Phi, psi and omega in degrees: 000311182296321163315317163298318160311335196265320163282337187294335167305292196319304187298329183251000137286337140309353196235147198263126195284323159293313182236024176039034139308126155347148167296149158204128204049055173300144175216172211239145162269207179262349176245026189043025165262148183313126173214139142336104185319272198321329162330274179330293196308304186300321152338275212290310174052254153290008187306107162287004172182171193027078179271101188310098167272156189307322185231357148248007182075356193260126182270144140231171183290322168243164168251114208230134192211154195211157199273131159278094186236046191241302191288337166323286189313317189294326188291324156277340178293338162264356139301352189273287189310306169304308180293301166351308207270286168355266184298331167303315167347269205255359199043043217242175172303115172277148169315140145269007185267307180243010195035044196241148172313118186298109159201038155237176190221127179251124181304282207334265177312338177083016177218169195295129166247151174265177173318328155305304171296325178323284184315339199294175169297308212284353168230332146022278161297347208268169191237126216227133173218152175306141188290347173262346193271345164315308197295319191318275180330307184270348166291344187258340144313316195306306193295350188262308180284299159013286160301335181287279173325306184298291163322270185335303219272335159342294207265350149275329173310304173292297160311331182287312174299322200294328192295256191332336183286305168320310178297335166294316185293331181268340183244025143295329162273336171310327213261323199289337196268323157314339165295324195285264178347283158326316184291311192303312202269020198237306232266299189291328184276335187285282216292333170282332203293320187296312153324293199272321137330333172272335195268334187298306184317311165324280172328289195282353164281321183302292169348306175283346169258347129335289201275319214262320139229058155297279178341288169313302218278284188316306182294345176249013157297311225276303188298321202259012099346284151343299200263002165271309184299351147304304198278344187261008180256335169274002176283327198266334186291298170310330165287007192240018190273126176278177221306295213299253177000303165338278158327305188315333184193048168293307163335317183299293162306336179289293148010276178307337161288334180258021206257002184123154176274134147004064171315106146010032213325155175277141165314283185234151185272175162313287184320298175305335174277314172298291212293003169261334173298341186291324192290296204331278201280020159287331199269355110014254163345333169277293187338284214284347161294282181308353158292311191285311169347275181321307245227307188297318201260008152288282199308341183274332190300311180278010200286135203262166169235123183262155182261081193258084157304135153328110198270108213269000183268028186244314184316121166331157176283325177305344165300138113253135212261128164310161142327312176289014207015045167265303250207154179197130188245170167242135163293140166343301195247158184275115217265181201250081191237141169299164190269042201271170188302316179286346192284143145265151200268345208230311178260155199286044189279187184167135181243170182269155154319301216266173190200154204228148172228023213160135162104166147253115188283111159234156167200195206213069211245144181287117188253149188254149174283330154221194214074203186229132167236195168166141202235159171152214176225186198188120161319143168318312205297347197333118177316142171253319147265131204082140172328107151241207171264149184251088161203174214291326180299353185260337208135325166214182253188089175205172181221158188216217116228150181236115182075025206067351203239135187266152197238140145285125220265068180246184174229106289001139168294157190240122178312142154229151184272019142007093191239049151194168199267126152287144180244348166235160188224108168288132176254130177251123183208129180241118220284311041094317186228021163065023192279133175217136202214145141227116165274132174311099175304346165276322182273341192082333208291161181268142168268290177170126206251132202257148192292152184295156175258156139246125181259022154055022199079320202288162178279153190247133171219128172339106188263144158226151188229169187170105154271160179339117186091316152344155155161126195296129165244107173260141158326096168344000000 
């Protein structure tokens, strides 16, 4: 302690009474006190007479200073003995400037200062708090982000599960649907393999009976070959017989020559000539069953399946759109919706967001058995206002039901012959060959396919009509 006092004596004897500093180049006046050279100067500044100090006031007529290099020396040996007691002191970070223990925080600057530096030009102005209460204050900024952060990475953390629980689910259904895939394609080839095993097996019996009277027909060629090439070697024998000898028993042989012509063996029977002709149009039939296949099932593959929403500034006002905009029911009261130009005004219609100007399409919405619906697309250009008629000449392309009776959406409507109630109706639009198709979405079975269209560019969008009791789903 006394040792501190002792430097501390040292330090303000070290120090320039003007920028209260360490001296830096101290020189002596005419009234033998101390200053900074730049100190003094800058003080005295033009003055030409009556030069004052600073700190007793006592003038002279010139100026005159003389260089202090004994206190030099000394300013430094108290900066050294000062950073020295300091840091042994208190263990604490030192001035390098002033040796002195850093134990203010200047806000301004952002950085530790001594006491010295506080008083200096350079901090002076600046707003200065002691390091613990500095740290306090900003510790408690650290603990408000802290917190702030731990919340976040909390609220990623949390996204981080949700992410993975999905990227699991998605890629479970991925796996169920490579199962799906595999069984289907396993399923199709055991079943082509069996086709071709049944049809080959046909083919090598027909074959085998084919060979078989081959087989007969060559041994009774080979025998009446046989029994002629006898008779023609005992004919020639017999012509070479004299006249007497001859005569004797010619009749016999001759005989043997007359006993009937040859049959002919059939080549093939009739039955065996009918089952291989029978083989051509199966095997037609195959070909052209495997044609289509190839030509079908790239094009069915590639067919997008749209995600398809309610576009809700086009719906009557008596429509209401679920929350999710998938479903539309018709409401009681007519609702207080702007009047803008896409809504329709006079039919209960809603068209979906999305709109294909291209590709192949489906999607899949869920139906009831009584009110009156109707599902299908609709040109952009489709009237909006006021009554019309629902059929392709206007814009759109749907099948419904009215009345217990299901419909093709034509002028006049066209009956369908239904002999189950469906309950989801796949909509098919190939947009490219101007194809709009419908199906039972459970069965695969065809409902009805509208003579091709041209659409001309414009865009095709998911159309629905729904009356009272009634109400429209679409299918995730």
């Amino acid at each position: 302690m006394a040792a501190h006092s002792s430097v501390r004596s040292l330090q303000d004897e070290a120090t320039c009474s003007i920028c209260l500093e360490y001296f830096t180049d101290p020189v002596s006046i005419h009234c033998g006190h101390n200053f900074c050279r730049a100190c003094i100067s800058q003080c005295w500044g033009e003055s030409e007479s009556n030069f004052s100090c600073p700190q007793c006031r006592e003038t002279a007529r010139q100026k005159l200073f003389r260089p202090n290099r004994e206190l030099g020396k000394v300013v430094e040996i108290t900066r050294q003995l000062s950073f020295q007691v300091t840091v042994t002191a208190g263990g604490e970070q030192g001035c390098e400037t002033h040796r002195e223990a850093l134990k203010l925080f200047c806000d301004t600057d952002h950085q530790l200062i001594c006491v010295i530096c506080r008083e200096s030009q350079a901090h002076r102005a600046h707003r200065v708090f002691p390091v613990q209460e500095a740290a306090q204050q900003y510790k408690k900024q650290f603990q408000t982000q802290l917190q702030t952060l731990k919340e976040e990475r909390e609220k990623l953390l949390g996204l981080k599960v949700s992410a993975e629980g999905r990227s699991r689910e998605y890629l479970e259904k991925t796996d169920a649907q490579r199962q799906k895939i595999m069984s289907e394609f396993e399923q199709l080839h055991q079943f082509l393999e069996e086709q071709e095993r049944l049809l080959l097996a046909r083919l090598a019996e027909l074959e085998k009976g084919m060979t078989k009277m081959r087989d007969e027909n060559v041994t009774k060629l080979c025998e009446e070959i046989s029994r002629l090439s006898k008779l023609i070697r005992e004919m020639e024998e017999k012509c070479r017989q004299p006249a007497s000898e001859f005569l004797q028993d010619f009749r016999n042989t001759l005989s043997r020559c007359e006993k009937g012509q040859f049959q002919q063996p059939v080549e093939i029977s009739p039955e065996l000539e009918k089952r291989l002709s029978d083989f051509c149009p199966k095997i037609y039939v195959l070909k052209e069953t495997l044609k289509k296949l190839k030509d079908t099932l790239p094009s069915e593959l590639e067919r997008e399946w749209a995600n398809v929403t309610l576009d809700p500034d086009t719906a009557h006002p008596e429509l209401v759109l679920f929350e999710d905009r998938k479903g539309v029911r018709r409401g009681h009261t007519r609702q207080h919706l702007p009047y803008n130009p896409e809504r329709f005004d006079a039919e209960l219609c809603v068209l979906g967001c999305v709109g294909f100007t291209s590709g192949r399409h489906c999607w899949e919405v869920e139906v009831g058995d009584e009110g009156g619906w109707a599902v299908g697309v609709a040109r952009e250009s489709v009237r909006r206002k006021g009554e019309f008629i629902f059929q392709p000449e206007k814009g759109i392309w749907a099948v419904g039901l009215w009345r217990t009776r299901y419909l093709v959406l034509t002028s006049p409507a066209t009956p369908l012959s239904l002999s189950w109630l469906p309950r989801r109706i796949r909509v098919f639009l190939d947009y490219t060959q101007g194809q709009v198709a419908f199906f039972d979405a459970d069965s695969e079975a065809p409902i009805f396919t509208f003579p091709p269209a041209s659409f001309m560019g414009e865009r095709v969008r998911p159309w629905l009509w729904v009356e009272m009791g009634s109400q429209l789903r679409l299918c995730p």
